Amino acid sequence: MSKNLDKSLPALEVLYRYYDQISILETKIPSHEVQIPFKWKDAFDKGSIFGGKVSLTVASLGYEKACVLFNIAAMQSQIASLHRISDTDEELKSSARLFQLSSGIFGHLKSAASVMGGQEPTPDLNPETLSALSTLMLAQAQEVFVTKAIQDKMKDAIVAKLCAQAEELYADSMRQLQKDTVKHLWDKEWLPTVAGKQAAFLALGHFFQAQVNATNKKIGEQIARLSHSIETFKIAQQRSGNPNFFSDYANKASRLLAEAKKDNDFIYHERIPESGSLAAIEKVQSARLAKPLPVGERLSTNFKDLFDELVPVAVHQAMASCDVRKTEMTNSRIGQLREATQLLNSILASLNLPHALEDSQSSSSEVPQSLIEKSQTIVDAGGSAGLNQLINEMPELVQRNKEILDESERLLREEEESDDQLRGQLKEKWTRTPSSKLNGTFKTNAARYREIINNALTADEVVRGKFNSHQQAIEVLGGGQAALLQFLPRDGSSMKAQGSQAARDALKQLMIQVETLRGEREVLEARIKNMNFDLKSPFLSALAQDGAIDEPNLSTELLGHAFSPLERQVKDSLEKQESLVVAIQQNSDEYFGRRDLTKDNASQRDQVMRQLAEGFDAFTDLQNNVREGTKFYNDLTQLLLAFQNKISDFCFARKTEKEELLKDVTRSASNVPAQQPVPPARPPPPSFNASAPNPYTSAPAPLPNQQPPQPTGYNPYAAYAPVPPPQGYPYPVQQMGYAPHYYPPQPQQPQQPPHQ
């Protein structure tokens, strides 16, 4: 046990947390991929004297867990021993529980041979050693229950039975401690103390059973049991080598014996039976309160996983694949809703609703209320100038991504050219692997990133073209009610009422339902975007249960369960729109008559109102496009920065190897003695325009060995699905003579404390 930990419950909690942490790590780190050697010494440090192992080193987290558990059990027994001498109920209860926990752990460790890697365990982890320790802890727990029963002044018959069970447990413990294979391990006072306690609890049982006899007026049996108790107390003192061992009870038994003999001589005159003929004290299972407590899944009551985000590679890959599927489903469902909303807007615009409905009941000198509301929405959003500014910022984001990708490709190109040049000069002396065979993955991903950027530029042109087409209408709406009044013609609407008041009321109600439907879709779209569920636990469970993950089927099941309620809502929304459109067209024809606003016979006012309605719809779509496009480029920036870092690491490692190989070639030619290599300086990152805004400072780029987030496509960018993150570092650094300082250090052999 580490001497840095005192014998206290807070110190024990430290061990609990460490054990819980490595237990979780064991489920996350593949044993065949990470080999960390753990060295532990024999707890009793007597193995070498009798031919056993003094220490053992095993590259297994399971072995580390077993050794830490041994230490936990040892610490529990030490704290329990301190609490046992207390008179308080709480500490006695704590003592009994800790002894039982310790017994459970030692029993659990008897199966620890499976984590030894086929090696012989140190003597402390031998199954017979652990069995003896488990029984000894149990006997001490039962002793605490006896102490508690006496302190609580329980009935003598109950205390006698508890003592009988304690005697039985100490007898079993003594038999196991005396086995030839383990008896040399114990300190010299262990066996005498255990043997003394076995005799002492036998004597104590007879002592309390004698009190039962006295109550029942069985004076002869009382005298016989007290006599036998006194003799057995003496045996206990002889075995333990301590003349004061249980002396209080021995003295009390002597006093009671004298009183009982006196009463028998003068009053009862009962025959005193021989001690050998006395009935054994009844042993019932209920009197054995001490039982090994099982090792729980978690020992700490206040545990927080330090590596909560760490998962096995297989789980990480499965989660990434499932996340891609989730993104595709999310974009698909949102796309359905947006396409349906655009169709609804175009139908309403073709019918000039709801503006014509308002205009039919007002004078041509007024602006329909629905247009006023649309105008206020655009004003609040910054108007045409605000949207135009956001669109103009997009090229700067694209340029930054292009610069990062250009720098990455330059590093790869220059490294490969340098390698080819030296290979051409030195011929067969240049023996290292050609760069062209190592950088293929980087080149492939660079080409795919280049394609993404080019496609996104095309999407930007679509956005810009849509804005230009509707710029006039957006500017008018952004000018407020005064601009609308000036822009709208006053020639009167051609869509005057021809139908009944009932048709008009129905249309008004339908327009309210349209607005309700739009609001519901906004909420539904937000729920779809923000829909999250636990992926890690199902994949971890599948890996633990089957040893592999059937990602496609499991992902389909998880996504189906998560999206099922939302898909029903999407379907209901689309069906609701179909019925709304039919009702709107029927009531519009009845109220206005059949009119086509695209024909020349439509009034100029009707056509302008339709133009403004389309401009508002375009403004709403463009806002979403620009917002999502900005996120798209910022996410792509993180991917490209991670990609560039990997390439920079690759090039630096290749440069280091090149310098070493050049020195070897030079020494071979001139027979110059080898000198200590000096690693070259790491190349600096590419420089950017300091005056340009940095849109991704709020989201720092991931480290090279982290999984960067996938950028989310958007409409019209949604068609260009992002490529997966670049593959792992392809160059075997461990084959090089020198590893750069910024690579993760190789695991060192830990200096673990011995078990005790």
Coordinates of N, CA, C and O in Angstrom, one line a residue, residues 538-616:
P538 N -25.2 2.6 -26.8 CA -25.5 1.4 -27.6 C -24.4 0.8 -28.3 O -24.2 -0.5 -28.4
F539 N -23.5 1.6 -28.8 CA -22.3 1.0 -29.6 C -21.3 0.4 -28.6 O -20.7 -0.7 -28.9
L540 N -21.1 1.0 -27.4 CA -20.3 0.3 -26.4 C -20.9 -1.0 -26.0 O -20.1 -2.0 -25.8
S541 N -22.2 -1.1 -25.8 CA -22.8 -2.3 -25.3 C -22.7 -3.4 -26.4 O -22.4 -4.5 -26.1
A542 N -22.9 -3.0 -27.7 CA -22.8 -3.9 -28.8 C -21.3 -4.5 -28.9 O -21.1 -5.7 -29.1
L543 N -20.4 -3.6 -28.7 CA -19.0 -4.0 -28.8 C -18.6 -5.0 -27.6 O -17.9 -6.0 -27.8
A544 N -19.1 -4.7 -26.4 CA -18.8 -5.5 -25.3 C -19.5 -6.8 -25.4 O -19.0 -7.9 -25.0
Q545 N -20.7 -6.9 -26.0 CA -21.5 -8.1 -26.0 C -21.1 -9.0 -27.2 O -20.9 -10.2 -27.0
D546 N -20.8 -8.4 -28.3 CA -20.5 -9.2 -29.5 C -19.1 -9.2 -29.9 O -18.7 -10.0 -30.8
G547 N -18.3 -8.3 -29.4 CA -16.9 -8.1 -29.8 C -16.8 -7.4 -31.1 O -15.7 -7.2 -31.6
A548 N -17.9 -6.9 -31.7 CA -17.9 -6.2 -33.0 C -19.2 -5.4 -33.0 O -20.1 -5.6 -32.3
I549 N -19.2 -4.4 -34.0 CA -20.4 -3.5 -34.1 C -20.9 -3.6 -35.5 O -20.2 -3.4 -36.5
D550 N -22.2 -4.0 -35.6 CA -22.9 -4.0 -36.9 C -23.5 -2.6 -37.1 O -24.7 -2.4 -36.9
E551 N -22.6 -1.7 -37.5 CA -23.0 -0.3 -37.5 C -24.2 0.0 -38.4 O -25.1 0.7 -38.0
P552 N -24.3 -0.5 -39.7 CA -25.4 -0.2 -40.5 C -26.8 -0.5 -39.9 O -27.7 0.3 -39.8
N553 N -26.9 -1.8 -39.4 CA -28.2 -2.2 -38.8 C -28.5 -1.4 -37.5 O -29.6 -1.0 -37.3
L554 N -27.5 -1.3 -36.7 CA -27.7 -0.6 -35.4 C -28.0 0.8 -35.6 O -28.9 1.4 -34.9
S555 N -27.3 1.5 -36.5 CA -27.6 2.9 -36.8 C -29.0 3.1 -37.4 O -29.7 4.0 -37.0
T556 N -29.4 2.2 -38.3 CA -30.7 2.2 -38.8 C -31.8 2.1 -37.7 O -32.8 2.8 -37.7
E557 N -31.5 1.2 -36.8 CA -32.5 1.0 -35.7 C -32.5 2.2 -34.8 O -33.6 2.7 -34.4
L558 N -31.4 2.8 -34.4 CA -31.3 3.9 -33.5 C -31.9 5.2 -34.2 O -32.7 5.9 -33.6
L559 N -31.6 5.4 -35.5 CA -32.1 6.6 -36.1 C -33.6 6.4 -36.4 O -34.3 7.4 -36.3
G560 N -34.0 5.2 -36.7 CA -35.5 5.0 -36.9 C -36.3 5.3 -35.7 O -37.3 5.9 -35.7
H561 N -35.7 4.8 -34.5 CA -36.4 5.1 -33.3 C -36.4 6.6 -32.9 O -37.4 7.1 -32.4
A562 N -35.3 7.3 -33.2 CA -35.2 8.7 -32.8 C -36.1 9.6 -33.8 O -36.7 10.5 -33.3
F563 N -36.0 9.2 -35.1 CA -36.7 10.1 -36.1 C -38.2 9.7 -36.3 O -38.9 10.5 -36.9
S564 N -38.6 8.6 -35.8 CA -40.0 8.1 -36.1 C -41.0 9.2 -35.7 O -41.9 9.5 -36.5
P565 N -41.0 9.7 -34.5 CA -42.0 10.8 -34.1 C -41.9 12.0 -35.0 O -43.0 12.6 -35.4
L566 N -40.7 12.4 -35.3 CA -40.5 13.6 -36.1 C -41.0 13.4 -37.6 O -41.6 14.3 -38.2
E567 N -40.7 12.2 -38.1 CA -41.2 11.8 -39.4 C -42.7 11.8 -39.5 O -43.3 12.2 -40.6
R568 N -43.4 11.4 -38.5 CA -44.8 11.4 -38.5 C -45.3 12.9 -38.5 O -46.3 13.2 -39.2
Q569 N -44.6 13.7 -37.8 CA -45.0 15.1 -37.8 C -44.8 15.8 -39.2 O -45.6 16.6 -39.7
V570 N -43.7 15.4 -39.8 CA -43.4 15.9 -41.2 C -44.5 15.4 -42.2 O -45.0 16.2 -43.0
K571 N -44.8 14.2 -42.1 CA -45.9 13.6 -43.0 C -47.2 14.3 -42.7 O -47.9 14.7 -43.7
D572 N -47.6 14.5 -41.5 CA -48.8 15.2 -41.1 C -48.8 16.6 -41.7 O -49.8 17.1 -42.2
S573 N -47.7 17.3 -41.6 CA -47.6 18.7 -42.1 C -47.8 18.8 -43.6 O -48.4 19.7 -44.1
L574 N -47.2 17.8 -44.3 CA -47.3 17.8 -45.8 C -48.7 17.5 -46.2 O -49.3 18.1 -47.1
E575 N -49.4 16.6 -45.4 CA -50.8 16.2 -45.8 C -51.7 17.4 -45.4 O -52.6 17.7 -46.2
K576 N -51.4 18.1 -44.3 CA -52.2 19.3 -44.0 C -52.1 20.3 -45.1 O -53.0 21.0 -45.4
Q577 N -50.9 20.5 -45.6 CA -50.7 21.5 -46.7 C -51.5 21.2 -47.9 O -52.1 22.0 -48.6
E578 N -51.5 19.9 -48.3 CA -52.3 19.5 -49.5 C -53.8 19.8 -49.3 O -54.3 20.4 -50.3
S579 N -54.3 19.6 -48.2 CA -55.7 19.9 -48.0 C -55.9 21.4 -48.0 O -56.9 21.9 -48.5
L580 N -55.0 22.1 -47.4 CA -55.1 23.6 -47.3 C -55.0 24.2 -48.7 O -55.8 25.1 -49.1
V581 N -54.1 23.7 -49.6 CA -54.0 24.2 -50.9 C -55.3 24.0 -51.7 O -55.8 24.9 -52.4
V582 N -55.9 22.8 -51.6 CA -57.1 22.5 -52.3 C -58.2 23.5 -51.9 O -58.9 24.1 -52.7
A583 N -58.3 23.7 -50.5 CA -59.4 24.6 -50.0 C -59.1 26.0 -50.4 O -60.0 26.8 -50.8
I584 N -57.8 26.5 -50.4 CA -57.5 27.9 -50.8 C -57.9 28.1 -52.3 O -58.5 29.1 -52.6
Q585 N -57.5 27.2 -53.2 CA -57.8 27.4 -54.6 C -59.3 27.4 -54.8 O -59.8 28.2 -55.6
Q586 N -60.1 26.5 -54.2 CA -61.5 26.5 -54.4 C -62.2 27.8 -53.9 O -63.0 28.4 -54.6
N587 N -61.8 28.3 -52.7 CA -62.4 29.5 -52.2 C -61.9 30.7 -52.9 O -62.7 31.7 -53.0
S588 N -60.7 30.7 -53.4 CA -60.2 31.9 -54.2 C -60.9 32.0 -55.5 O -61.3 33.1 -55.9
D589 N -61.2 30.8 -56.2 CA -61.9 30.9 -57.4 C -63.3 31.3 -57.2 O -63.9 32.1 -58.0
E590 N -63.9 30.9 -56.1 CA -65.3 31.3 -55.8 C -65.4 32.8 -55.4 O -66.3 33.4 -55.9
Y591 N -64.4 33.3 -54.7 CA -64.5 34.7 -54.3 C -64.0 35.7 -55.3 O -64.6 36.7 -55.6
F592 N -62.9 35.4 -56.0 CA -62.3 36.3 -57.0 C -62.6 35.9 -58.4 O -62.5 36.7 -59.3
G593 N -63.1 34.7 -58.6 CA -63.2 34.2 -60.0 C -61.8 33.7 -60.5 O -60.8 33.9 -59.9
R594 N -61.8 32.9 -61.6 CA -60.6 32.3 -62.0 C -59.8 33.4 -62.7 O -60.2 34.0 -63.8
R595 N -58.6 33.8 -62.2 CA -57.7 34.8 -62.8 C -56.3 34.3 -62.8 O -55.9 33.5 -62.0
D596 N -55.5 34.7 -63.8 CA -54.1 34.3 -64.0 C -53.3 35.5 -63.9 O -53.3 36.3 -64.9
L597 N -52.5 35.7 -62.8 CA -51.7 36.9 -62.7 C -50.6 37.0 -63.6 O -49.9 38.1 -63.7
T598 N -50.2 35.9 -64.3 CA -49.1 36.0 -65.2 C -49.5 36.5 -66.6 O -48.7 36.8 -67.4
K599 N -50.9 36.7 -66.8 CA -51.4 37.1 -68.1 C -51.4 38.7 -68.1 O -51.3 39.3 -67.1
D600 N -51.5 39.2 -69.3 CA -51.6 40.6 -69.4 C -52.8 41.3 -68.9 O -52.8 42.5 -68.6
N601 N -53.9 40.5 -68.7 CA -55.1 41.1 -68.2 C -55.1 41.3 -66.7 O -56.0 41.9 -66.1
A602 N -54.0 40.9 -66.0 CA -53.9 41.2 -64.6 C -53.5 42.6 -64.4 O -52.7 43.1 -65.2
S603 N -54.0 43.3 -63.4 CA -53.7 44.7 -63.1 C -52.2 44.8 -62.7 O -51.6 43.9 -62.2
Q604 N -51.7 46.0 -63.0 CA -50.3 46.2 -62.6 C -50.1 46.1 -61.1 O -49.1 45.7 -60.6
R605 N -51.1 46.6 -60.3 CA -51.0 46.5 -58.9 C -50.9 45.1 -58.4 O -50.2 44.8 -57.5
D606 N -51.8 44.2 -59.0 CA -51.7 42.8 -58.6 C -50.3 42.2 -58.9 O -49.8 41.4 -58.1
Q607 N -49.8 42.5 -60.0 CA -48.5 42.0 -60.4 C -47.4 42.5 -59.4 O -46.5 41.7 -59.1
V608 N -47.4 43.8 -59.0 CA -46.4 44.3 -58.1 C -46.5 43.6 -56.8 O -45.5 43.3 -56.1
M609 N -47.8 43.5 -56.3 CA -47.9 42.8 -55.0 C -47.4 41.4 -55.0 O -46.8 40.9 -54.1
R610 N -47.6 40.7 -56.2 CA -47.0 39.4 -56.3 C -45.5 39.4 -56.3 O -44.8 38.6 -55.7
Q611 N -44.9 40.4 -57.0 CA -43.5 40.6 -57.0 C -42.9 40.8 -55.6 O -41.9 40.3 -55.2
L612 N -43.6 41.6 -54.8 CA -43.2 41.9 -53.4 C -43.3 40.6 -52.6 O -42.4 40.4 -51.7
A613 N -44.4 39.8 -52.8 CA -44.5 38.6 -52.0 C -43.4 37.6 -52.3 O -42.8 37.0 -51.4
E614 N -43.0 37.5 -53.6 CA -41.9 36.7 -54.0 C -40.6 37.2 -53.4 O -39.7 36.4 -53.0
G615 N -40.4 38.5 -53.4 CA -39.2 39.1 -52.8 C -39.1 38.8 -51.3 O -38.0 38.5 -50.9
F616 N -40.2 38.8 -50.6 CA -40.1 38.5 -49.2 C -39.7 37.0 -49.0 O -38.9 36.7 -48.1

